Amino acid sequence: MADPANYRPAPGEIPTSPGVYRFIDTHGRVVYVGKAKNLRARLNSYFTSVNQLHPKTYAMVHAAASVEWTVVGSELEAIQLEYTWIKQHTPRFNIMYRDDKSYPYLAVTMNEKVPRVQVMRGDKKPGVKYFGPFHPAKAIRETVDTMLRVFPVRSCSAGVYKRAEASGRPCLLGYIDKCAAPCVGNISVEDHRRLAEEFVEVMAGRPGKHMRRIEEQMKQAVAELRYEDAARHRDDLEALRRVFERNAVVLAEETEADIFAFAQDELEVSAQVFHVRQGRIRGQRGWISEKVEETDDAGLAEQLLLQVYGDMPDTERIPREVLVPASPDNLTELTQWLSARRGAKVSLRVPKRGDKAALLGTVEENAEAALALHKARRSSDLTTRSAALRELQEHLELTEPLLRIECFDISHTGGTNVVASMVVLEDGLPKKRDYRRFSIRGEAARDDTSAMHDVLTRRFRKYLEESAELDVDEPGKFAYPPSLVVVDGGQPQVNTARKALDELGLTEMPVVGLAKRLEEVWLPDDDFPLVLPRTSEALYMLQRIRDEAHRFAIAYHRSARSKKMTASALDEVPGLGPRRRAAVVAHFGSVANLTKASAEQIAEVPGVGLETAQRILEHLCAEPGAQ
């Protein structure tokens, strides 16, 4: 691991101009790309207080061996160069969004001599017009089936097309009028291309001209007494209306917008977008990304917009409005970049009120649900869990399978209200009925290691007591020993846990610690940690149980702190018992209102005399911070 001080540039060497910088490791790989309005100020922030950096940033500066920068003429150029380098180098410490699922798109291959309509997934191809994404996949197939009735564009594969062309007979779709059959000359290649262009225009949200044309054809057929043709035109018109009425109107008819929102935890971030066209939600798309740097919604929005619209081959699909939950720092430059990509003005903003703000809240709910579903699927997958448990057992060189894992965490605020949590995984799944909370007092609460020693001693002393009292076939709540003990922390916490277990005679019980700063696995009495691959399922399982223990401890700590903080300021008033104290608070609503009252007003409370009211005021005035 490199020392940042060894490659820190001299402050005078770094320009104060806007630019883009790259951190590079010992193998010449770019591990992080960033931009700055002032390169000197930004780069110095990485080196001045290294130990105070966010854990992932700390890991990045220690993984790098050098830093390089390029000065640019403006912040807009910095955005463009940063995007180019991120796409080129895919740095491991930049947030890289990847689809959380493969969404189906309706695609028209305008790059072929005879365009084809099809459902496509995966990477986008140049020259192909894409519409969607659609969810569920059934929606896109219904749309294609309806549209082919009005615009019978070829939808067969290349093999089917060549066979029909060679035999001189169209496929089934040609016989049922769902294909114009250019393969056998029923329509010329040029006319078929124009038909495909009309298909594209309607799917792009401009059906008005074509609906008016079909309506005129229907009226003309009626006037000429061609009722069968009129009925066919009527059905075509109704089919087009069904395509555009399938989605409910959520905004004004003229609204064209992409609405982005995020949900994140300490490890991953979920992003969602709703594509709104003509006021209707036409599509939805989602991404899940590992968090490798601490970023707020503004930074997440900037990175996602660069990746989504930078990789978009059909830039005319960029809408007039892009709505995000937080305004990026370089809003003006990002707006200019989007407008240049679209070839027309783009409004990038944060909706504050009204229907658009409400819809943004809906998108955020979808992002939260997607993140929860992603984690649930990953943790509940039997194969993945089995692989994670087996991998962790191999890394720790344990002989027994990890049937039960217990994790412990300490939580407090400045040494007050010290509490601890114990969470349990059995067969890789949380066993919440075995979760435990511990309140720590006295000498044990003086620091984290003392608290950890106290908690483990209490938990496993109880285990030994119950094991001695009960039959093996009837274990008590604490009489089932874990296959592995995990503590939240590094070397000091692990050594303390090992000492506590050894004092109880549990010398064979394995214990490890997971240090949050660099996600390192520490073993007792080892001077160097065990570093698991970032993509390791074993590391993910350790992170998950550590985060669950942290969440459970924080929840208990907040509860304990809240109870202590809400203890009434009247508790120590001489002569004021619980009943009259409750009556005073109920009468005034809060202690804050009570401090504004006079002694006569307080004495109006039933059971409280003027003398007691005076004592209450004197006590409140003597409280620290009283006005």
XYZ file of C-alpha atoms in Angstrom:
627
model
C 0.000 0.000 0.000
C 1.486 3.302 -1.111
C 2.028 6.274 1.172
C 0.336 9.381 -0.318
C 3.134 11.548 1.101
C 5.599 9.853 -1.266
C 3.854 11.051 -4.418
C 2.199 14.253 -3.228
C 2.985 17.061 -5.674
C 4.457 20.249 -4.320
C 1.620 22.763 -3.861
C 3.314 25.266 -6.162
C 3.422 22.724 -8.988
C -0.347 22.388 -9.191
C -2.136 25.075 -11.233
C -5.201 26.882 -9.924
C -7.002 26.489 -13.266
C -9.961 24.159 -13.914
C -8.952 20.718 -15.062
C -9.202 16.942 -14.809
C -6.928 14.751 -12.683
C -6.099 11.043 -12.607
C -4.813 8.890 -9.763
C -2.649 6.065 -11.162
C -1.449 2.901 -9.367
C 1.950 1.198 -9.530
C 0.885 -0.821 -12.593
C -0.051 2.262 -14.576
C -3.789 1.726 -14.218
C -6.035 4.725 -13.689
C -7.905 4.128 -10.419
C -9.803 7.416 -10.199
C -10.739 10.320 -12.474
C -12.053 13.611 -11.157
C -12.489 17.221 -12.186
C -12.107 20.494 -10.340
C -12.701 24.210 -10.764
C -9.393 24.745 -8.952
C -6.966 21.850 -9.351
C -4.633 22.986 -6.565
C -7.374 23.287 -3.962
C -8.974 19.985 -4.964
C -5.808 17.889 -5.063
C -4.446 19.345 -1.818
C -7.629 18.163 -0.085
C -6.543 14.554 -0.731
C -3.189 14.983 1.029
C -3.587 17.481 3.879
C -5.579 15.288 6.301
C -5.321 11.758 4.930
C -6.526 10.067 8.108
C -9.732 12.108 8.081
C -10.729 11.117 4.555
C -13.798 9.001 3.862
C -12.794 5.294 4.032
C -13.166 4.719 0.290
C -11.227 7.901 -0.538
C -8.565 6.812 1.967
C -8.322 3.493 0.157
C -8.053 5.268 -3.210
C -5.154 7.552 -2.277
C -3.291 4.579 -0.783
C -3.961 2.409 -3.845
C -2.514 5.099 -6.129
C 1.186 5.710 -6.696
C 1.000 8.985 -8.638
C -1.370 11.730 -9.700
C -1.518 13.558 -13.015
C -3.653 16.449 -14.204
C -4.658 18.195 -17.394
C -5.604 21.855 -17.502
C -8.660 22.741 -19.618
C -10.150 26.018 -20.746
C -13.502 25.814 -18.957
C -15.639 23.713 -16.642
C -17.604 22.478 -19.655
C -14.402 21.087 -21.170
C -13.634 19.492 -17.798
C -17.005 17.687 -17.842
C -16.383 16.370 -21.350
C -12.812 15.227 -20.630
C -13.789 13.588 -17.334
C -16.547 11.632 -19.073
C -14.160 10.562 -21.859
C -11.524 9.302 -19.430
C -14.028 7.497 -17.187
C -15.420 5.718 -20.245
C -11.926 4.896 -21.507
C -10.315 3.703 -18.259
C -13.346 2.507 -16.182
C -11.537 3.432 -12.920
C -12.326 1.188 -9.983
C -12.956 4.100 -7.574
C -15.408 5.970 -9.801
C -19.112 5.182 -9.527
C -20.067 3.091 -12.565
C -23.796 2.562 -13.050
C -24.921 -0.729 -14.506
C -28.476 -1.782 -15.288
C -30.039 -3.721 -12.420
C -31.811 -5.770 -15.067
C -31.813 -6.136 -18.849
C -34.726 -4.034 -20.058
C -36.364 -4.782 -23.435
C -36.486 -2.040 -26.052
C -38.528 -1.744 -29.204
C -35.922 -1.323 -31.950
C -36.189 -0.420 -35.631
C -33.039 -1.303 -37.593
C -32.872 1.747 -39.828
C -29.232 0.861 -40.551
C -30.385 -2.094 -42.721
C -31.484 -1.937 -46.344
C -34.869 -3.382 -45.350
C -35.548 -2.095 -41.802
C -36.871 -4.550 -39.260
C -38.940 -4.081 -36.094
C -37.836 -6.241 -33.181
C -37.508 -6.469 -29.412
C -33.896 -6.029 -28.315
C -31.942 -6.154 -25.073
C -28.352 -5.404 -24.243
C -25.946 -2.976 -25.862
C -27.198 -0.310 -28.250
C -26.096 -0.421 -31.884
C -25.462 2.643 -34.061
C -28.110 3.422 -36.659
C -30.849 1.578 -34.769
C -33.798 3.551 -33.398
C -34.727 2.484 -29.864
C -37.946 3.111 -27.947
C -38.568 2.290 -24.315
C -37.425 0.680 -22.150
C -40.673 -1.203 -21.564
C -41.608 -3.066 -18.410
C -42.931 -5.705 -18.307
C -41.796 -7.299 -21.574
C -45.408 -8.178 -22.386
C -46.121 -4.457 -22.870
C -43.629 -4.112 -25.700
C -44.941 -7.186 -27.530
C -48.497 -5.883 -27.332
C -47.298 -2.532 -28.680
C -45.467 -4.167 -31.593
C -48.464 -6.332 -32.436
C -50.778 -3.304 -32.460
C -48.421 -1.071 -34.442
C -47.784 -3.683 -37.133
C -51.493 -3.640 -37.911
C -51.217 0.009 -38.974
C -47.592 0.064 -40.167
C -46.815 -3.483 -41.431
C -43.031 -3.213 -41.262
C -40.926 -6.342 -41.604
C -40.323 -8.078 -38.255
C -38.865 -11.421 -39.377
C -35.271 -12.566 -38.931
C -32.693 -12.423 -41.718
C -32.995 -16.181 -42.320
C -36.790 -16.109 -42.678
C -36.532 -13.082 -45.004
C -33.997 -14.812 -47.286
C -36.035 -18.028 -47.484
C -39.188 -16.093 -48.422
C -37.231 -14.101 -51.000
C -35.820 -17.299 -52.537
C -39.156 -19.144 -52.605
C -41.260 -16.202 -53.748
C -43.789 -16.843 -50.951
C -44.145 -14.542 -47.906
C -44.225 -15.839 -44.376
C -47.409 -16.069 -42.292
C -47.217 -12.393 -41.270
C -47.357 -11.408 -44.931
C -50.535 -13.431 -45.446
C -52.328 -11.899 -42.433
C -51.335 -8.322 -43.350
C -48.948 -7.864 -40.415
C -46.084 -7.393 -42.896
C -45.981 -5.500 -46.198
C -43.829 -8.378 -47.585
C -40.975 -6.538 -49.330
C -39.326 -9.978 -49.606
C -41.629 -10.923 -52.520
C -42.070 -7.441 -54.007
C -45.507 -6.661 -52.565
C -43.963 -3.304 -51.669
C -40.787 -1.730 -52.964
C -37.752 -1.371 -50.697
C -38.061 2.430 -50.883
C -41.762 2.397 -49.916
C -41.020 -0.036 -47.096
C -38.354 2.309 -45.730
C -40.862 5.167 -45.758
C -43.280 2.885 -43.881
C -40.554 2.218 -41.293
C -39.907 5.958 -40.985
C -43.602 6.510 -40.277
C -43.443 3.746 -37.655
C -40.472 5.504 -36.021
C -42.204 8.888 -36.114
C -45.310 7.541 -34.385
C -43.279 5.701 -31.726
C -41.307 8.907 -31.130
C -44.553 10.480 -29.944
C -45.729 12.257 -33.089
C -48.832 10.294 -34.139
C -51.085 13.279 -34.851
C -50.317 13.629 -38.579
C -50.820 9.929 -39.234
C -54.004 9.703 -37.186
C -55.449 12.634 -39.139
C -54.471 10.944 -42.419
C -56.170 7.687 -41.448
C -59.258 9.583 -40.299
C -59.463 11.369 -43.684
C -59.088 8.016 -45.479
C -61.907 6.606 -43.369
C -64.223 9.526 -44.222
C -63.376 9.273 -47.922
C -64.097 5.537 -47.920
C -67.483 6.180 -46.316
C -68.259 8.857 -48.895
C -67.411 6.404 -51.692
C -69.496 3.654 -50.011
C -66.399 1.498 -49.408
C -67.550 0.418 -45.988
C -65.103 -2.463 -45.574
C -62.168 -0.103 -46.183
C -63.728 2.437 -43.823
C -64.040 -0.241 -41.109
C -60.386 -1.194 -41.594
C -59.303 2.458 -41.263
C -61.492 2.802 -38.181
C -59.810 -0.202 -36.579
C -56.359 1.194 -37.484
C -57.264 4.480 -35.838
C -58.477 2.703 -32.717
C -55.267 0.624 -32.622
C -53.133 3.779 -32.624
C -55.236 5.287 -29.862
C -54.747 2.131 -27.765
C -50.980 2.423 -28.111
C -51.013 5.975 -26.782
C -53.681 5.475 -24.145
C -52.040 2.469 -22.542
C -50.182 4.749 -20.125
C -52.074 7.070 -17.807
C -51.502 10.793 -18.177
C -49.429 11.956 -15.196
C -48.342 15.414 -16.364
C -49.415 18.008 -18.889
C -49.777 16.652 -22.438
C -46.802 18.638 -23.776
C -44.415 17.399 -21.049
C -41.283 15.577 -22.221
C -39.000 14.811 -19.311
C -36.687 12.241 -17.762
C -37.056 12.139 -13.968
C -34.168 10.671 -11.944
C -34.015 9.694 -8.263
C -31.672 7.739 -5.993
C -31.598 5.537 -2.905
C -28.387 4.516 -1.205
C -26.833 2.886 1.804
C -23.217 2.668 2.891
C -22.333 0.092 0.220
C -24.523 0.547 -2.858
C -26.657 3.073 -4.679
C -29.824 2.489 -6.688
C -30.898 4.898 -9.439
C -34.222 5.006 -11.261
C -35.564 7.101 -14.132
C -39.080 7.565 -15.485
C -39.276 8.533 -19.159
C -42.290 10.850 -19.547
C -43.433 11.637 -23.091
C -46.632 13.551 -23.955
C -47.367 13.585 -20.238
C -47.360 9.768 -19.999
C -44.814 7.446 -18.421
C -43.444 5.670 -21.489
C -40.687 3.724 -19.812
C -38.719 3.068 -16.663
C -35.096 2.111 -16.168
C -32.927 1.299 -13.165
C -29.297 0.879 -12.186
C -27.455 -0.564 -9.207
C -23.896 0.524 -8.463
C -21.357 -0.180 -5.755
C -20.407 2.951 -3.832
C -16.661 3.425 -4.034
C -16.703 7.052 -2.924
C -18.878 9.114 -0.600
C -21.190 11.102 -2.882
C -24.401 13.023 -2.315
C -27.404 13.070 -4.661
C -25.941 15.998 -6.613
C -22.758 14.066 -7.397
C -24.711 10.893 -8.155
C -26.930 12.821 -10.567
C -23.965 14.309 -12.417
C -22.253 10.938 -12.881
C -25.457 9.226 -14.001
C -26.399 11.935 -16.508
C -22.928 11.789 -18.065
C -23.123 8.020 -18.448
C -26.751 7.817 -19.634
C -26.712 10.651 -22.147
C -23.040 10.322 -23.071
C -23.612 6.747 -24.292
C -26.936 7.501 -26.017
C -26.552 6.964 -29.799
C -29.837 8.709 -30.700
C -29.302 12.062 -29.039
C -32.672 13.326 -30.271
C -34.167 11.086 -27.569
C -32.802 13.458 -24.913
C -35.927 15.262 -23.653
C -36.508 18.974 -23.161
C -36.512 18.560 -19.372
C -34.257 16.531 -17.077
C -35.409 16.520 -13.446
C -33.080 15.453 -10.621
C -33.416 15.355 -6.791
C -30.438 17.675 -6.168
C -28.788 20.346 -8.286
C -25.249 19.401 -9.473
C -22.484 21.811 -8.500
C -21.720 22.604 -12.128
C -25.355 22.961 -13.188
C -24.665 25.539 -15.919
C -21.918 23.551 -17.603
C -23.851 20.282 -17.386
C -26.902 21.977 -18.919
C -24.726 23.290 -21.763
C -23.340 19.811 -22.359
C -26.817 18.259 -22.476
C -28.065 20.989 -24.825
C -25.102 20.419 -27.125
C -25.744 16.677 -27.138
C -29.431 17.163 -27.966
C -28.908 19.984 -30.446
C -31.581 22.019 -28.669
C -32.106 23.594 -25.283
C -32.390 21.262 -22.287
C -33.693 22.366 -18.887
C -31.895 20.637 -15.997
C -33.500 21.445 -12.660
C -34.891 20.224 -9.328
C -38.723 20.246 -9.065
C -39.780 21.879 -5.797
C -43.568 21.589 -5.855
C -46.505 20.366 -7.881
C -47.045 17.227 -9.948
C -43.434 16.913 -11.062
C -42.147 17.001 -7.491
C -44.750 14.388 -6.540
C -43.668 12.167 -9.441
C -40.036 12.585 -8.356
C -41.088 11.172 -4.990
C -42.606 8.172 -6.767
C -39.366 7.596 -8.680
C -37.460 7.745 -5.382
C -39.784 5.128 -3.885
C -39.035 2.893 -6.873
C -35.303 3.386 -6.310
C -35.651 2.391 -2.652
C -37.710 -0.673 -3.588
C -35.167 -1.673 -6.254
C -32.292 -1.422 -3.758
C -34.189 -3.480 -1.174
C -35.082 -6.091 -3.794
C -31.480 -6.260 -5.023
C -30.182 -6.889 -1.521
C -32.934 -9.384 -0.733
C -32.251 -11.367 -3.898
C -28.527 -11.371 -3.314
C -28.847 -12.469 0.294
C -31.629 -15.006 -0.271
C -30.079 -16.788 -3.228
C -29.178 -20.236 -1.893
C -26.298 -20.783 -4.304
C -24.785 -17.395 -3.542
C -25.128 -17.889 0.214
C -23.548 -21.314 0.053
C -20.680 -20.007 -2.045
C -20.148 -17.077 0.347
C -20.080 -19.328 3.427
C -17.737 -21.799 1.747
C -15.456 -19.012 0.502
C -15.310 -17.383 3.935
C -14.499 -20.728 5.553
C -11.644 -21.253 3.094
C -10.212 -17.759 3.566
C -10.235 -18.151 7.363
C -8.896 -21.741 7.102
C -11.622 -23.117 9.359
C -12.367 -26.834 9.556
C -16.029 -26.521 10.581
C -18.754 -25.133 8.286
C -20.117 -21.704 9.253
C -23.617 -22.709 10.317
C -24.072 -19.757 12.683
C -22.299 -16.380 12.675
C -22.725 -13.784 15.427
C -21.644 -10.177 15.016
C -21.200 -7.573 17.773
C -21.091 -3.777 17.548
C -20.751 -0.928 20.062
C -22.617 2.389 19.761
C -22.423 5.575 21.838
C -22.207 9.350 21.640
C -19.009 10.706 23.117
C -18.858 7.870 25.626
C -22.443 8.345 26.860
C -25.388 5.964 26.531
C -23.070 3.102 25.585
C -24.943 0.131 24.114
C -24.088 -2.950 22.073
C -25.849 -5.251 19.635
C -25.610 -8.895 18.674
C -27.039 -10.055 15.337
C -27.108 -13.586 14.003
C -26.846 -15.291 10.618
C -27.814 -18.929 10.313
C -27.112 -20.583 6.967
C -26.358 -17.104 5.664
C -29.781 -15.663 6.574
C -30.639 -13.266 9.439
C -32.221 -14.934 12.449
C -33.861 -11.905 14.046
C -35.422 -13.702 16.999
C -31.866 -14.341 18.267
C -30.802 -10.687 18.037
C -29.801 -9.204 21.410
C -29.170 -5.727 22.816
C -26.839 -4.876 25.700
C -26.686 -1.778 27.879
C -23.177 -1.094 29.156
C -22.512 0.830 32.368
C -19.773 1.576 34.839
C -16.124 0.878 34.151
C -16.962 -1.234 31.081
C -18.266 1.862 29.284
C -14.986 3.798 29.408
C -13.968 2.846 25.825
C -14.925 0.586 22.910
C -12.537 -2.255 23.765
C -13.727 -2.428 27.387
C -17.332 -2.411 26.180
C -16.599 -5.200 23.684
C -14.909 -7.285 26.401
C -17.927 -6.789 28.685
C -20.481 -7.755 26.033
C -18.692 -10.907 24.879
C -18.074 -11.965 28.471
C -21.765 -11.563 29.330
C -22.990 -13.318 26.178
C -20.707 -16.358 26.410
C -20.861 -16.687 30.190
C -24.620 -17.047 29.684
C -23.920 -19.637 26.988
C -21.724 -21.663 29.351
C -24.277 -21.450 32.151
C -27.149 -22.624 29.965
C -25.030 -25.353 28.386
C -24.264 -26.742 31.825
C -27.905 -26.651 32.958
C -29.714 -27.940 29.856
C -29.603 -31.118 27.825
C -27.845 -30.940 24.504
C -31.115 -31.683 22.717
C -32.877 -28.769 24.459
C -30.627 -25.754 24.069
C -31.646 -22.457 25.646
C -31.707 -19.114 23.870
C -27.996 -18.514 24.471
C -26.854 -22.141 24.602
C -26.218 -22.497 20.866
C -22.590 -21.526 20.131
C -21.628 -19.686 16.926
C -19.259 -21.107 14.338
C -17.701 -17.646 13.983
C -17.694 -14.442 16.045
C -17.416 -11.191 14.093
C -16.735 -7.833 15.743
C -17.036 -4.426 14.146
C -13.529 -2.996 14.266
C -9.882 -3.645 13.628
C -6.976 -5.155 15.503
C -7.745 -3.740 19.012
C -11.342 -4.979 18.994
C -10.362 -8.418 17.654
C -7.645 -8.902 20.256
C -10.056 -7.838 22.999
C -12.667 -10.314 21.747
C -10.064 -13.083 21.663
C -9.019 -12.273 25.222
C -12.626 -12.387 26.484
C -13.245 -15.774 24.867
C -9.958 -17.200 26.153
C -10.779 -16.091 29.709
C -13.984 -18.151 29.480
C -12.117 -21.178 28.160
C -13.507 -20.845 24.604
C -10.092 -20.970 23.015
C -11.274 -22.853 19.920
C -14.044 -20.409 18.994
C -12.884 -18.412 15.932
C -13.171 -14.617 15.936
C -12.497 -11.977 13.262
C -13.014 -8.260 12.889
C -14.109 -6.208 9.902
C -12.563 -2.727 9.847
C -14.836 -0.270 8.105
C -12.112 2.044 6.803
C -10.710 -0.327 4.202
C -13.065 -3.309 4.651
C -10.133 -5.393 5.949
C -10.584 -8.656 7.829
C -8.466 -8.794 10.994
C -7.467 -11.992 12.790
C -6.302 -12.103 16.440
C -2.608 -11.265 17.037
C -1.922 -10.717 13.311
C -0.012 -7.574 12.370
C -1.458 -7.523 8.854
C -5.086 -7.859 7.804
C -6.620 -10.333 5.404
C -7.801 -8.431 2.326
C -10.639 -10.151 0.461
C -11.404 -9.250 -3.170
C -13.969 -6.440 -3.471
C -16.191 -8.708 -5.583
C -16.001 -11.515 -3.016
C -19.349 -12.883 -1.837
C -17.641 -13.726 1.460
C -16.753 -10.050 1.956
C -20.300 -9.040 1.032
C -21.687 -11.402 3.680
C -19.348 -9.976 6.326
C -20.303 -6.431 5.293
C -23.978 -7.291 5.484
C -23.847 -8.752 8.995
C -21.583 -5.907 10.164
C -23.978 -3.290 8.754
C -26.949 -5.092 10.309
C -25.212 -5.108 13.712
C -24.432 -1.409 13.287
C -28.046 -0.627 12.373
C -29.385 -2.607 15.321
C -26.943 -0.937 17.745
C -27.697 2.553 16.423
C -31.447 1.975 16.797
C -31.003 0.901 20.436
C -28.602 3.760 21.152
C -31.022 6.347 19.764
C -33.824 4.882 21.841
C -31.739 4.986 25.031
C -30.502 8.494 24.315
C -34.013 9.718 23.511
C -35.380 8.388 26.795
C -32.627 10.106 28.740
C -32.957 13.386 26.848
C -36.738 13.476 27.218
C -36.572 12.998 30.972
C -38.419 16.036 32.202
C -36.485 19.064 33.375
C -38.899 19.040 36.315
C -37.640 15.759 37.757
C -35.537 17.437 40.454
C -37.982 20.134 41.574
C -38.390 19.713 45.372
C -41.898 18.685 46.383
C -43.114 18.047 42.816
C -44.179 14.414 42.467
C -44.795 12.398 39.283
C -48.547 13.104 39.182
C -48.317 16.895 39.531
C -45.269 16.967 37.228
C -47.282 15.210 34.515
C -50.181 17.624 35.078
C -47.885 20.649 34.607
C -46.384 19.318 31.379
C -49.853 18.333 30.082
C -51.185 21.817 30.843
C -48.369 23.721 29.094
C -47.578 21.161 26.397
C -43.807 21.400 26.802
C -41.086 22.631 29.111
C -40.353 25.403 26.588
C -43.862 26.826 27.066
C -43.511 26.441 30.802
C -40.435 28.687 30.920
C -42.491 31.512 29.380
C -45.240 31.276 32.014
C -45.484 33.282 35.250
C -45.792 31.783 38.712
C -49.496 32.743 38.815
C -50.147 30.956 35.499
C -48.363 27.817 36.732
C -50.391 27.913 39.930
C -53.566 27.541 37.854
C -52.651 23.877 37.280
C -54.782 21.706 39.644
C -52.776 20.625 42.680
C -49.956 23.154 42.149
C -49.859 26.060 44.598
C -48.115 29.402 44.245
C -45.187 28.299 46.394
C -44.600 25.174 44.240
C -44.967 27.270 41.098
C -42.235 29.610 42.358
C -39.916 26.662 43.041
C -40.532 25.405 39.463
C -39.500 28.756 38.011
C -36.425 28.980 40.228
C -35.377 25.476 39.150
C -35.861 26.222 35.469
C -33.900 29.478 35.721
C -31.053 27.598 37.382
C -30.899 25.017 34.535
C -27.804 25.356 32.276
C -28.645 27.287 29.145
C -31.789 28.876 30.649
C -32.592 32.338 29.350
